[in-house]
Short mmCIF file of C-alpha atoms in Angstrom, two decimals:
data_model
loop_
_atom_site.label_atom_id
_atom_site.label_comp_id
_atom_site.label_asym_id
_atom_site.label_seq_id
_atom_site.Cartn_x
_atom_site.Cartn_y
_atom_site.Cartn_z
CA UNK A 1 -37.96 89.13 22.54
CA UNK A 2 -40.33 85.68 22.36
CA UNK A 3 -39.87 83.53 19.18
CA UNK A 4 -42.67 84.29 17.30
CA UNK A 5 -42.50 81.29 15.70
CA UNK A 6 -42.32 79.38 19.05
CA UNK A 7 -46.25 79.80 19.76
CA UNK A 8 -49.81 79.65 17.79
CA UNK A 9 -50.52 82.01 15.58
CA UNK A 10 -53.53 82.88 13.66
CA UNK A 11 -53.09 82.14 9.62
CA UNK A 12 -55.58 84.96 9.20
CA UNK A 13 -53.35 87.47 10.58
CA UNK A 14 -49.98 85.72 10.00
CA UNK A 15 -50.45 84.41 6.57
CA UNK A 16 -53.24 85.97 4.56
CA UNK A 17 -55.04 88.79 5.80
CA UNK A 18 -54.47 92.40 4.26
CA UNK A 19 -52.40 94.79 6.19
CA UNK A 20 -55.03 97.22 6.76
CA UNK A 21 -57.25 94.92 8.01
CA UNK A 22 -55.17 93.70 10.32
CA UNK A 23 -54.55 97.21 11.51
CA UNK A 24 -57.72 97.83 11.98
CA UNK A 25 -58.16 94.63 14.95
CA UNK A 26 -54.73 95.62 16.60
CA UNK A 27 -54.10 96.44 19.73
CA UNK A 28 -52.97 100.19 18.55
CA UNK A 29 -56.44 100.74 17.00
CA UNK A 30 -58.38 99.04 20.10
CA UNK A 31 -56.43 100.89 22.77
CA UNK A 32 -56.09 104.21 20.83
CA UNK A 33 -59.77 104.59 20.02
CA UNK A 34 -60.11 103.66 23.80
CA UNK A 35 -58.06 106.63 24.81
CA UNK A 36 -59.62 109.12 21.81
CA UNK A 37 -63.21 107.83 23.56
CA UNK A 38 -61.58 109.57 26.78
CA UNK A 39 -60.39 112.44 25.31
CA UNK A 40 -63.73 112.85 24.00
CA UNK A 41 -65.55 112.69 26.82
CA UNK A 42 -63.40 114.90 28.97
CA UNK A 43 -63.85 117.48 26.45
CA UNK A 44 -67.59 117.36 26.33
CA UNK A 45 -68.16 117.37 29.98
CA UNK A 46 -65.81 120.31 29.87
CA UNK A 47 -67.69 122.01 27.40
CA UNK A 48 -71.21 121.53 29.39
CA UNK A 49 -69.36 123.01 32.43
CA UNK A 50 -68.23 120.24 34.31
CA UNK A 51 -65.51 121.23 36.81
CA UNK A 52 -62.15 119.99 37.77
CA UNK A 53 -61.33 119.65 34.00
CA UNK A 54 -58.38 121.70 33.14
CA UNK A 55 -56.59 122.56 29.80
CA UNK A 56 -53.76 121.28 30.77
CA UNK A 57 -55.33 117.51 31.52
CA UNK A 58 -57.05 117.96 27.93
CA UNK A 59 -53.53 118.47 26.37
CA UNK A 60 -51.98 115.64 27.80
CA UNK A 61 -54.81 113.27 27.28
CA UNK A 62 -54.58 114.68 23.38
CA UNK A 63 -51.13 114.36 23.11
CA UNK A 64 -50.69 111.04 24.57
CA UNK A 65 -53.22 108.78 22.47
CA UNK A 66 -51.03 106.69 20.75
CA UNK A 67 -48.24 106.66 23.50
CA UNK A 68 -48.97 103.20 24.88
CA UNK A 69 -46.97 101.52 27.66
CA UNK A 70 -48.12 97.74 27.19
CA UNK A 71 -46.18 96.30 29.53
CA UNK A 72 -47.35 98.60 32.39
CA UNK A 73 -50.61 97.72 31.15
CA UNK A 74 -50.54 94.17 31.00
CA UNK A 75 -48.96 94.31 34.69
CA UNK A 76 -51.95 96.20 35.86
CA UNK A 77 -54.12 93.90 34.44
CA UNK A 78 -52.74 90.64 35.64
CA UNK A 79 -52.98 92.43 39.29
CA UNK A 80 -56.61 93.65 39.13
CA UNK A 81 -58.22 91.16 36.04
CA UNK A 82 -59.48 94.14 34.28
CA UNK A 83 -58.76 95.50 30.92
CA UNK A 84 -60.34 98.85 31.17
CA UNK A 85 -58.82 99.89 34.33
CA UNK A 86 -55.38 98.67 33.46
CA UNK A 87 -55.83 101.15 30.69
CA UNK A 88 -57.13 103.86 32.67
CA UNK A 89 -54.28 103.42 35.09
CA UNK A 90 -51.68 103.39 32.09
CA UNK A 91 -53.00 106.35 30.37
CA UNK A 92 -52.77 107.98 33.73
CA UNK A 93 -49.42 107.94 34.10
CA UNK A 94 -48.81 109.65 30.57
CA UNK A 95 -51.46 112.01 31.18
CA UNK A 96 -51.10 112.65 34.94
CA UNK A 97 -53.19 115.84 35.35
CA UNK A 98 -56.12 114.11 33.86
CA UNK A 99 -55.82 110.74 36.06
CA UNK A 100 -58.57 111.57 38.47
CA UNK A 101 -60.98 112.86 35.53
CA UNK A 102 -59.99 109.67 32.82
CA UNK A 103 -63.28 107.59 32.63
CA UNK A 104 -65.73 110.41 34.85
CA UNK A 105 -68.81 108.89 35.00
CA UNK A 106 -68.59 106.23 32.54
CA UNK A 107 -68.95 102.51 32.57
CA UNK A 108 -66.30 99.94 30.60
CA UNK A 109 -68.89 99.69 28.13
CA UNK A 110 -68.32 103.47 27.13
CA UNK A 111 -64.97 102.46 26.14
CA UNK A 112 -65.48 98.87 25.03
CA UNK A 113 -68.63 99.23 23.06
CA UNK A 114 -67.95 102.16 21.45
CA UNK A 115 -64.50 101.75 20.16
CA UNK A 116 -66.40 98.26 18.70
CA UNK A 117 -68.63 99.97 16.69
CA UNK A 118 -66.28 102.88 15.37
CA UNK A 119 -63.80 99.84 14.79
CA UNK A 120 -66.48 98.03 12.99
CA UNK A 121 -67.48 100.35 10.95
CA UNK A 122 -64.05 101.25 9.36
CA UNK A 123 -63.56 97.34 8.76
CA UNK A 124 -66.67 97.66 6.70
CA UNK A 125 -65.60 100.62 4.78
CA UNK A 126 -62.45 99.01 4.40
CA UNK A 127 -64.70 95.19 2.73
CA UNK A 128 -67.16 97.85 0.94
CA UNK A 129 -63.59 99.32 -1.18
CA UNK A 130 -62.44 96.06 -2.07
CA UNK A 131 -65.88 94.37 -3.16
CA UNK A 132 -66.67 97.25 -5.64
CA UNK A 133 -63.01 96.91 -6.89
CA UNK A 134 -63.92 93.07 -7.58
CA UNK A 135 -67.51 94.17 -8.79
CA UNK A 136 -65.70 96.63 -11.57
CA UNK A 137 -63.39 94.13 -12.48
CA UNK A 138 -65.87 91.82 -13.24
CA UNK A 139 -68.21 93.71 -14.80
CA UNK A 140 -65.38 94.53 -17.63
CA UNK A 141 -64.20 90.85 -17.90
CA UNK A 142 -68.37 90.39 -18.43
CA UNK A 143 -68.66 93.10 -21.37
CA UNK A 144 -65.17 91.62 -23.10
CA UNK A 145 -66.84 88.28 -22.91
CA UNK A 146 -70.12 88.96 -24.01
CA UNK A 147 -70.47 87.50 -27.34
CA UNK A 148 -68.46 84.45 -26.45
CA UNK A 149 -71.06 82.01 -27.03
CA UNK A 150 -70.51 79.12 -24.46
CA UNK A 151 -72.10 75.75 -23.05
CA UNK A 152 -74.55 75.92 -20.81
CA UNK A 153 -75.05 74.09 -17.65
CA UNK A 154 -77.52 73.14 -15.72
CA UNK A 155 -77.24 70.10 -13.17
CA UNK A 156 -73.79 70.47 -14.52
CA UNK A 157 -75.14 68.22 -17.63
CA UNK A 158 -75.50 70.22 -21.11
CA UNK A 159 -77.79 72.58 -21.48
CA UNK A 160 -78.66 75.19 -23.81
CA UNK A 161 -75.76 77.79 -24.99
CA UNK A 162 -75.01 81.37 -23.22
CA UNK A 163 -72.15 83.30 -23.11
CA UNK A 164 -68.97 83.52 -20.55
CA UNK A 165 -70.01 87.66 -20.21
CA UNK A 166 -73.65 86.76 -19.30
CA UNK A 167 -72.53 83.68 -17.09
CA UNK A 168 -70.02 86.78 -15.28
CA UNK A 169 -73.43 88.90 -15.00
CA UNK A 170 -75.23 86.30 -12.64
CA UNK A 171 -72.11 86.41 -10.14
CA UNK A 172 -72.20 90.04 -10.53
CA UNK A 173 -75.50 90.45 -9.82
CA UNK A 174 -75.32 88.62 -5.82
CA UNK A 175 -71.95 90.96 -4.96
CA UNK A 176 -73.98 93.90 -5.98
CA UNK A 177 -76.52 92.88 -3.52
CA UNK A 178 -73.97 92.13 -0.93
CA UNK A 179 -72.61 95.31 -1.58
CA UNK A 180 -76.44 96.87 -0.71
CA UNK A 181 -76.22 94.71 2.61
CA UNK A 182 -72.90 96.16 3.33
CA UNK A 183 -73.88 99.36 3.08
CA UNK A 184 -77.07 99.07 4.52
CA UNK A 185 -75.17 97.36 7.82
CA UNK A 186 -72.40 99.90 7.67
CA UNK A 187 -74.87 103.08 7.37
CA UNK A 188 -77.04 101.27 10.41
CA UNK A 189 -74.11 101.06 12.64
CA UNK A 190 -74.81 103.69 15.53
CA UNK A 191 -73.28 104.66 18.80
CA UNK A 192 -73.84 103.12 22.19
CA UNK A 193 -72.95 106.77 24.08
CA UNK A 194 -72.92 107.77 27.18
CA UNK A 195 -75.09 105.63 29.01
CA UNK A 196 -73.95 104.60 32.40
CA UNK A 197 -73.83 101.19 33.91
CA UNK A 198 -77.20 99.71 32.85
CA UNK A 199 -78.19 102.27 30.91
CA UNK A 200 -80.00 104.59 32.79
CA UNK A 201 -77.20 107.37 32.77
CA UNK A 202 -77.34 107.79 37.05
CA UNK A 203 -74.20 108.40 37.05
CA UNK A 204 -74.00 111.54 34.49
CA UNK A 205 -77.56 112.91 35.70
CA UNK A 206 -75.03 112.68 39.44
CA UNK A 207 -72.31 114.57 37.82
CA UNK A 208 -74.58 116.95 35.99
CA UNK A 209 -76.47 117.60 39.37
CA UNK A 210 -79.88 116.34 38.34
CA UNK A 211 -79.67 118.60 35.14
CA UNK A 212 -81.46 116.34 32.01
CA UNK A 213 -80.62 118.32 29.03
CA UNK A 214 -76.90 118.47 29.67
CA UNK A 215 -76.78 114.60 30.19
CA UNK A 216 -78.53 114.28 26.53
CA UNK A 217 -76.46 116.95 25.19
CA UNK A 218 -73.55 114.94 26.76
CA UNK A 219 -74.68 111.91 24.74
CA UNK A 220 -75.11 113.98 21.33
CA UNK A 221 -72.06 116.00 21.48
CA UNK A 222 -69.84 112.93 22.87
CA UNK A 223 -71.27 110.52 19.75
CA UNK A 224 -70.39 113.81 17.10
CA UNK A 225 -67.03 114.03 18.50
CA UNK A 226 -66.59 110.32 17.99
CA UNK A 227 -68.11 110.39 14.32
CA UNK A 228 -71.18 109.71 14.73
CA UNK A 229 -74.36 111.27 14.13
CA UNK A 230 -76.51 109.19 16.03
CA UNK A 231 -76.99 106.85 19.19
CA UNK A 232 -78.55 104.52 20.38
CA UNK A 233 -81.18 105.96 22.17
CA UNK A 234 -81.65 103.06 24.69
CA UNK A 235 -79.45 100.39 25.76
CA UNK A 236 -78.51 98.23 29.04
CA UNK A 237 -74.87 97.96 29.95
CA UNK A 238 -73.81 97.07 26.60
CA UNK A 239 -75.62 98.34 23.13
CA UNK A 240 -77.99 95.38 21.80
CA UNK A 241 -75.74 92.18 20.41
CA UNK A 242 -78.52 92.05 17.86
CA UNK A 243 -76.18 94.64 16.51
CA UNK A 244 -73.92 92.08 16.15
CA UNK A 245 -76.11 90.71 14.51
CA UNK A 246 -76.93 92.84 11.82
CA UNK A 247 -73.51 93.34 10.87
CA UNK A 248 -72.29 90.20 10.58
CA UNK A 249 -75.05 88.81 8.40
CA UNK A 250 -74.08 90.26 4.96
CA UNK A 251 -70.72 89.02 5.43
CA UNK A 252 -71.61 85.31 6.03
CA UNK A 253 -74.06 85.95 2.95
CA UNK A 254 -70.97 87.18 1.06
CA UNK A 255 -69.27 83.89 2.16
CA UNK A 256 -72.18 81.99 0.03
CA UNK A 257 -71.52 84.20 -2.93
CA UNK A 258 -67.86 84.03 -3.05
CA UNK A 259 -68.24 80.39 -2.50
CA UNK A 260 -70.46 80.22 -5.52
CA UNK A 261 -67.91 81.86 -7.64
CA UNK A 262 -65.11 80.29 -6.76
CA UNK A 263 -66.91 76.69 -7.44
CA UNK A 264 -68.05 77.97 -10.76
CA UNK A 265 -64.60 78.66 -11.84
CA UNK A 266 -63.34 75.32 -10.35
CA UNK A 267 -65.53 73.41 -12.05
CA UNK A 268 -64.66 75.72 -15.57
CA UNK A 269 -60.96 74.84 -14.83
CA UNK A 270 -61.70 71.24 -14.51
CA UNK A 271 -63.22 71.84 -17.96
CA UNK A 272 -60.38 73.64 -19.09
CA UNK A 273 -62.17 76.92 -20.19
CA UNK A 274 -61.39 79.29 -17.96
CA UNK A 275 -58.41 79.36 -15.30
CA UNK A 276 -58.10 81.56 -12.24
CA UNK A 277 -54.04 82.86 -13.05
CA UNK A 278 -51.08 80.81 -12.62
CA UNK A 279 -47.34 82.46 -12.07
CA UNK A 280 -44.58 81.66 -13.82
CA UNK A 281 -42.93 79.70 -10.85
CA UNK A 282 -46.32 78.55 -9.71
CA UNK A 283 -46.00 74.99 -8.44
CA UNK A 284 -49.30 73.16 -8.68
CA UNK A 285 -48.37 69.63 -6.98
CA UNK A 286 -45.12 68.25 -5.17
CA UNK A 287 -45.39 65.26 -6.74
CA UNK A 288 -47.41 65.51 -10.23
CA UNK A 289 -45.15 68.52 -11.92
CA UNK A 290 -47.80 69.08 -14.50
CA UNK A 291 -50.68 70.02 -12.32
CA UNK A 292 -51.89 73.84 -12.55
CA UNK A 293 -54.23 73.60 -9.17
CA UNK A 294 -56.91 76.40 -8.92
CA UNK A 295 -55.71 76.79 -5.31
CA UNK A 296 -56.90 80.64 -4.94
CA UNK A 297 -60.44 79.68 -5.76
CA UNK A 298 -59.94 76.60 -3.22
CA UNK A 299 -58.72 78.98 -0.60
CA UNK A 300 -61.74 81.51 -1.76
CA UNK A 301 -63.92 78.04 -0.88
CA UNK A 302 -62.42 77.44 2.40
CA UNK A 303 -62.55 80.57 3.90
CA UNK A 304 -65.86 81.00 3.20
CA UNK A 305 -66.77 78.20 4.97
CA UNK A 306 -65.46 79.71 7.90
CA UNK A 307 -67.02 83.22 7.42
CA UNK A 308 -70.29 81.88 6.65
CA UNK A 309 -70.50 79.79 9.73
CA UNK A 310 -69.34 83.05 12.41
CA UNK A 311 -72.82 84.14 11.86
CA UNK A 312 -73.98 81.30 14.59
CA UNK A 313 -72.06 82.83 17.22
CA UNK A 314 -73.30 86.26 17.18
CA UNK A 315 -76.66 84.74 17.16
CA UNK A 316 -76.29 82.47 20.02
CA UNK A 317 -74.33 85.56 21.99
CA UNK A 318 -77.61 87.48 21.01
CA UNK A 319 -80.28 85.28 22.58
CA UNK A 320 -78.37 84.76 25.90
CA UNK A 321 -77.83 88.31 27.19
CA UNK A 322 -79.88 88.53 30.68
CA UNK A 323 -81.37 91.40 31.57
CA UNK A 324 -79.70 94.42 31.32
CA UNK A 325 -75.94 92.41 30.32
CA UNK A 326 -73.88 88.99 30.66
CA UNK A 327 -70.36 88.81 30.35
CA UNK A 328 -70.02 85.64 28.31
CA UNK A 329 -70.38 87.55 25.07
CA UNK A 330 -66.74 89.20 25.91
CA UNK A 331 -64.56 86.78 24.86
CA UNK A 332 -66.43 85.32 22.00
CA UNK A 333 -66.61 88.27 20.37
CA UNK A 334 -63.20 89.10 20.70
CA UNK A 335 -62.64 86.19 18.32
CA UNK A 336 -65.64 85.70 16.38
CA UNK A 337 -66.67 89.71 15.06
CA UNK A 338 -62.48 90.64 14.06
CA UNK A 339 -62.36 87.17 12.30
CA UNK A 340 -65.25 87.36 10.36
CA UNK A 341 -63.70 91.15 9.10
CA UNK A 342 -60.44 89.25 9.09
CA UNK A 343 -61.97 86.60 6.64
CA UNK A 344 -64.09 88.70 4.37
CA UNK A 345 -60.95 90.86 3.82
CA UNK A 346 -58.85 87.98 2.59
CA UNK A 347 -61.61 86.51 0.34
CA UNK A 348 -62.25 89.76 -1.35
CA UNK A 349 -58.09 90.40 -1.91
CA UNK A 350 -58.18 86.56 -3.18
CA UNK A 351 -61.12 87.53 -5.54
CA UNK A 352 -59.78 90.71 -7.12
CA UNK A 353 -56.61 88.40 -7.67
CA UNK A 354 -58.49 85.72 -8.87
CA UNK A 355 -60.85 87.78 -11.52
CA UNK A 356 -58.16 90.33 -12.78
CA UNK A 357 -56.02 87.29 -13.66
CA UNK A 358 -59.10 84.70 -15.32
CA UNK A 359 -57.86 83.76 -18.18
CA UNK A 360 -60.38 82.19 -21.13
CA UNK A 361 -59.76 79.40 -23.48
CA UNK A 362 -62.10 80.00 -26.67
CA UNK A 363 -60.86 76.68 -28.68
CA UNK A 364 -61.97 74.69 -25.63
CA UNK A 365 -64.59 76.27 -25.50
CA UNK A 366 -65.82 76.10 -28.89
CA UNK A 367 -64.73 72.18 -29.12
CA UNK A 368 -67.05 71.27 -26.43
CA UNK A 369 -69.63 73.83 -27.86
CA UNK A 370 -69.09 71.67 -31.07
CA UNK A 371 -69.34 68.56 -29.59
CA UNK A 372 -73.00 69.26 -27.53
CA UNK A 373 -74.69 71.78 -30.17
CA UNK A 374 -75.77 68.88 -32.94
CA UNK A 375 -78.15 67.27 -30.54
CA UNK A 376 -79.62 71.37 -29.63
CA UNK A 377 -79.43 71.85 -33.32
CA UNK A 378 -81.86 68.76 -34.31
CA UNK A 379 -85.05 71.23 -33.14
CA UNK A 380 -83.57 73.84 -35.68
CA UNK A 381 -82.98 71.21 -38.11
CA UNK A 382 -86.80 70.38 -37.66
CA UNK A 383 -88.27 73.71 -38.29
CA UNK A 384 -86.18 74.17 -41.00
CA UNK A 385 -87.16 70.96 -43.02
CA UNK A 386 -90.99 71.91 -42.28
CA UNK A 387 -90.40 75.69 -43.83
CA UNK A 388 -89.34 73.30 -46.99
CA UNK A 389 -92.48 71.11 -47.15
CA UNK A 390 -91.04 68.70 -44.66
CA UNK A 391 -93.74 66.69 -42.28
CA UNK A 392 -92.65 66.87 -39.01
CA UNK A 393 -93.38 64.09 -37.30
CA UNK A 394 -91.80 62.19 -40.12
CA UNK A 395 -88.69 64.87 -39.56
CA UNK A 396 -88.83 63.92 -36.01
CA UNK A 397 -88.25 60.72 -36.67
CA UNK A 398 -85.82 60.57 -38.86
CA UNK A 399 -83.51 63.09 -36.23
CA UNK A 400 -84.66 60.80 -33.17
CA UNK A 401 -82.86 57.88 -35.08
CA UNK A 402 -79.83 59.08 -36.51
CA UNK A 403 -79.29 61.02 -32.86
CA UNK A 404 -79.36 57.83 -30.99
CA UNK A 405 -76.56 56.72 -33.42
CA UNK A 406 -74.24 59.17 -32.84
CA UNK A 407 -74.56 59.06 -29.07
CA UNK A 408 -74.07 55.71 -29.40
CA UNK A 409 -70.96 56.48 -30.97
CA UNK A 410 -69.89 58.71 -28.18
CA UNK A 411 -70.90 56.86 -25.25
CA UNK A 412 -70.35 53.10 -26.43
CA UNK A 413 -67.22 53.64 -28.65
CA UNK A 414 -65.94 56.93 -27.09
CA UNK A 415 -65.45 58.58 -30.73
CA UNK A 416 -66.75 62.36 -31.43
CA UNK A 417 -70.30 63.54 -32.19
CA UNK A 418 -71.08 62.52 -36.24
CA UNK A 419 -74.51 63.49 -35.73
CA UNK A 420 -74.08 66.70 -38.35
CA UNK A 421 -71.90 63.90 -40.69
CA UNK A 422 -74.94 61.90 -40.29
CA UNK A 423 -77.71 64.10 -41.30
CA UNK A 424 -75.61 65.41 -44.23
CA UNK A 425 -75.47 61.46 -45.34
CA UNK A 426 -79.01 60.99 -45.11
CA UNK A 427 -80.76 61.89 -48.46
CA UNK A 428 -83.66 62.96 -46.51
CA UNK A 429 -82.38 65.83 -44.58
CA UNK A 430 -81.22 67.10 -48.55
CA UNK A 431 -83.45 70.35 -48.81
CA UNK A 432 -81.18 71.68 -45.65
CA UNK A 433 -77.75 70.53 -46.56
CA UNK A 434 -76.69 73.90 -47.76
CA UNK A 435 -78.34 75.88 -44.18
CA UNK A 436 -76.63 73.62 -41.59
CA UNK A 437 -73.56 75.93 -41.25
CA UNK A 438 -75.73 78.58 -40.42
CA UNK A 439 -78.22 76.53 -38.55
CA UNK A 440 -75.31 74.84 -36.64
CA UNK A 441 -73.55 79.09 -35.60
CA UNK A 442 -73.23 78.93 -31.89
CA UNK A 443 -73.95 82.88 -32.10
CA UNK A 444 -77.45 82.06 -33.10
CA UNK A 445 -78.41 79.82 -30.07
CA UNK A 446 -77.57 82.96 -27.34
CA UNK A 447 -80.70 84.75 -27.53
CA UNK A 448 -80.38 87.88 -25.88
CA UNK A 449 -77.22 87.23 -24.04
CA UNK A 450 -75.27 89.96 -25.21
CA UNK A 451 -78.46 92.79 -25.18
CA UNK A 452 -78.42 91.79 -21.61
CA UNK A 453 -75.41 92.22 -20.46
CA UNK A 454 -74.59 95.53 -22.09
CA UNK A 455 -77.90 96.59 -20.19
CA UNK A 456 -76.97 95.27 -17.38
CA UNK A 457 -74.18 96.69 -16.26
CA UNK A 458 -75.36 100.01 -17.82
CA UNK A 459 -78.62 100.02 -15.67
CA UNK A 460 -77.54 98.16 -12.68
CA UNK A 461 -73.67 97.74 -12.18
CA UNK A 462 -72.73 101.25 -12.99
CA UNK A 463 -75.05 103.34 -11.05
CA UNK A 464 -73.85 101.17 -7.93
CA UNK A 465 -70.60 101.93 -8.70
CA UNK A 466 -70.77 105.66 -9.16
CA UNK A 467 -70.54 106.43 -5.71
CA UNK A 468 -67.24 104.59 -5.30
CA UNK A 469 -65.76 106.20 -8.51
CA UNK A 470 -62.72 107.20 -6.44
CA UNK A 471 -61.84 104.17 -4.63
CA UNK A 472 -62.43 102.18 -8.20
CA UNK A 473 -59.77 104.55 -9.96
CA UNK A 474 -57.27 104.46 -7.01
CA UNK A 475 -57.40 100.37 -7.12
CA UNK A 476 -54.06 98.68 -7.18
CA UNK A 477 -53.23 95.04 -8.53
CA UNK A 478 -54.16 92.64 -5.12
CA UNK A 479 -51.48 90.49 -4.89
CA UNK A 480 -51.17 87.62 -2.38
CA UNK A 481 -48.29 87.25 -0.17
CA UNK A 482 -48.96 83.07 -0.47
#
């Protein structure tokens, strides 16, 4: 046996992806569906009277599914340069009573387009599971945090306070409409059928002698049998790669969200308020021992990149097809479609690691609160002094200078914020001396932060959820392998 380690290998299968997902692309799964596609299509024609189809050839077609022969494959294919016949050849030696009947009337597409979208679709029932496992994770990390009044940010300069639950709600809020696009995309996903070579099913109305109703009931009973419920219901040699399309655009979108996320809690590490986790024998730099890297939400950053940029190649293979087919969509999309699936499964795993792990830092929080509220507080301090018989532009004043003072302080002399020491100093600001505590109480600066979280993810999060009730209970800890 080859050194694995003596030729290229993809990280994504390799090193990070999940081993479901990587299932799901194999060669087992591609060539298996291939030969279930058979199967299925024996049986129908059988069923609609089609002679020369015995029970016998059904049996050993059945029977012999997952009984690959690679190598006598890969021979066959290096002698005639096609895939689908070296697999028609090879699953006619297993099955030899069906070899003359294997692939009756069909095109390569019948195979190869088919066991795509079946293959497709259980990738994206296999993304949906994991992003409402990240989506219920967060949405309990967003009620704990609630009332934890933090800074806001916007241009990442100060801004006015919120908390780290309602901050969680605005990432929520973009996977639960990736998780609609998902769905939408997965639910969309049809059959191509039994169509013929460009589309026009000749070759089954041949086999059918002339009979129309049997070739459509051909094309319903073959896409039931193959889990569908409906097909497409015109098509050239190949279904439509606006498919493609279609289903690769909420994944490239969930590329932008996750990338969103994970920069949001790279930029909170930096601050040191909240960390993605970080194991006990977690190494953060070779060289600076100290270091606690937020290298999940890095990778999270990276691989988005990739997934979000995937989407151009489905829509340049779109616009090029001539006519009724090309070929050069074939082996684009045999590296393009799998590795955006590939990619979105890794992020997601990453997330759910990431989020069940975040870890929040209140003190640092509050510090930094402490250090940016005075300056929010001065309009407070104004309406206050006014409720006492205070002028306010005279109030105004009198804030406007003593602020510039402390920020002096902080910018020119790098001490803290004395702006609160200041005002208590300044015999003017007397009638309010004994309200700034409660002027100055981060909780009152949140609005309706907490009211709208707890709604929220009543109204919004958990009806989404509902339908995935199972898959949320059955959740295990992800854990990467690197």
């Amino acid at each position: 046996m080859s050194d694995p380690n003596a030729k290229y290998q993809s990280p994504l299968t390799s090193r990070y992806a999940s081993p479901e997902m990587a299932a799901n692309f194999s060669n087992n799964k591609r060539f298996g569906t291939w030969r279930r596609l058979w199967y299925n299509l024996a049986v129908a024609e059988k069923q609609l009277g089609l002679g020369g189809i015995t029970d016998l050839a059904l049996d050993q077609m059945k029977s012999n599914v997952d009984n690959i022969d690679y190598e006598v494959a890969n021979q066959e294919e290096k002698k005639r340069r096609h895939d689908v016949m070296a697999h028609v050849h090879a699953f006619g030696l297993v099955a030899p009573e069906a070899a003359g009947i294997i692939h009756l009337g069909a095109t390569s597409c019948f195979v190869t387009d088919n066991a795509d979208l079946i293959i497709f679709r259980d990738a994206m029932d296999l993304l949906i599971g994991k992003l409402v496992c990240v989506i219920s994770d967060l949405a309990q990390f967003a009620v704990k945090h609630k009332d934890l009044p933090t800074l806001g940010f916007t241009h990442f300069q100060p801004a006015q306070l919120t908390t780290v639950g309602k901050r969680a709600t605005l990432w929520i809020q973009e996977l639960l409409w990736d998780l609609r696009n998902m769905k939408r995309a997965r639910d969309d996903l049809g059959f191509r059928g039994v169509k013929g070579t460009t589309g026009t099913q000749a070759s089954f109305l041949a086999l059918f002698a002339g009979d129309h109703d049997k070739v459509e009931q051909l094309d319903q009973l073959v896409t039931e049998l193959s889990g569908f419920t409906t097909c497409y219901p015109v098509c050239g040699q190949t279904y439509s790669r606006k498919i493609d399309v279609d289903f690769l655009s909420p994944l490239a979108s969930f590329g932008a969200t996750a990338h969103r996320i994970a920069t949001d809690i790279r930029l909170l590490a930096n601050l040191k308020e909240i960390e993605e986790p970080f194991e006990k024998d977690q190494i953060g730099s070779s060289a600076m021992a100290y270091k606690r890297n937020p290298m999940r939400c890095e990778r999270i950053c990276s691989l988005s990149r990739h997934l979000m940029v995937l989407i151009g190649d489905v829509l340049q293979t779109a616009s090029v097809q001539w006519l009724e087919r090309t070929l050069d969509d074939s082996a684009n999309r045999r590296i393009s479609i799998p590795e955006a699936c590939l990619t979105a499964d890794i992020v997601l795993t990453t997330m759910q690691n990431v989020v069940e792990g975040l870890v929040v830092y209140p003190k640092v929080i509050e510090r930094r609160i402490r250090s940016e509220l005075p300056f929010m507080a001065t309009e407070n301090f104004i309406m206050a002094m006014v409720t006492k018989g205070g002028d306010r532009q005279e109030c105004h004043e009198q804030i406007r200078v003593l602020s510039h003072q402390a920020a002096a302080v902080v910018k020119q002399e790098g001490g803290d914020n004395d702006l609160i020491d200041r005002v208590r100093a300044c015999e003017y600001f007397a009638p309010i001396k004994d309200d700034l505590d409660e002027l100055l109480n981060p909780a009152t600066f949140i609005g309706r932060a907490p009211q709208q979280v707890e709604n929220f993810v009543a109204n919004h999060v958990a009806p989404a959820l509902a339908p995935y009730s199972a898959a949320i209970a059955a959740k295990k800890p992800a854990e990467l392998s690197v």
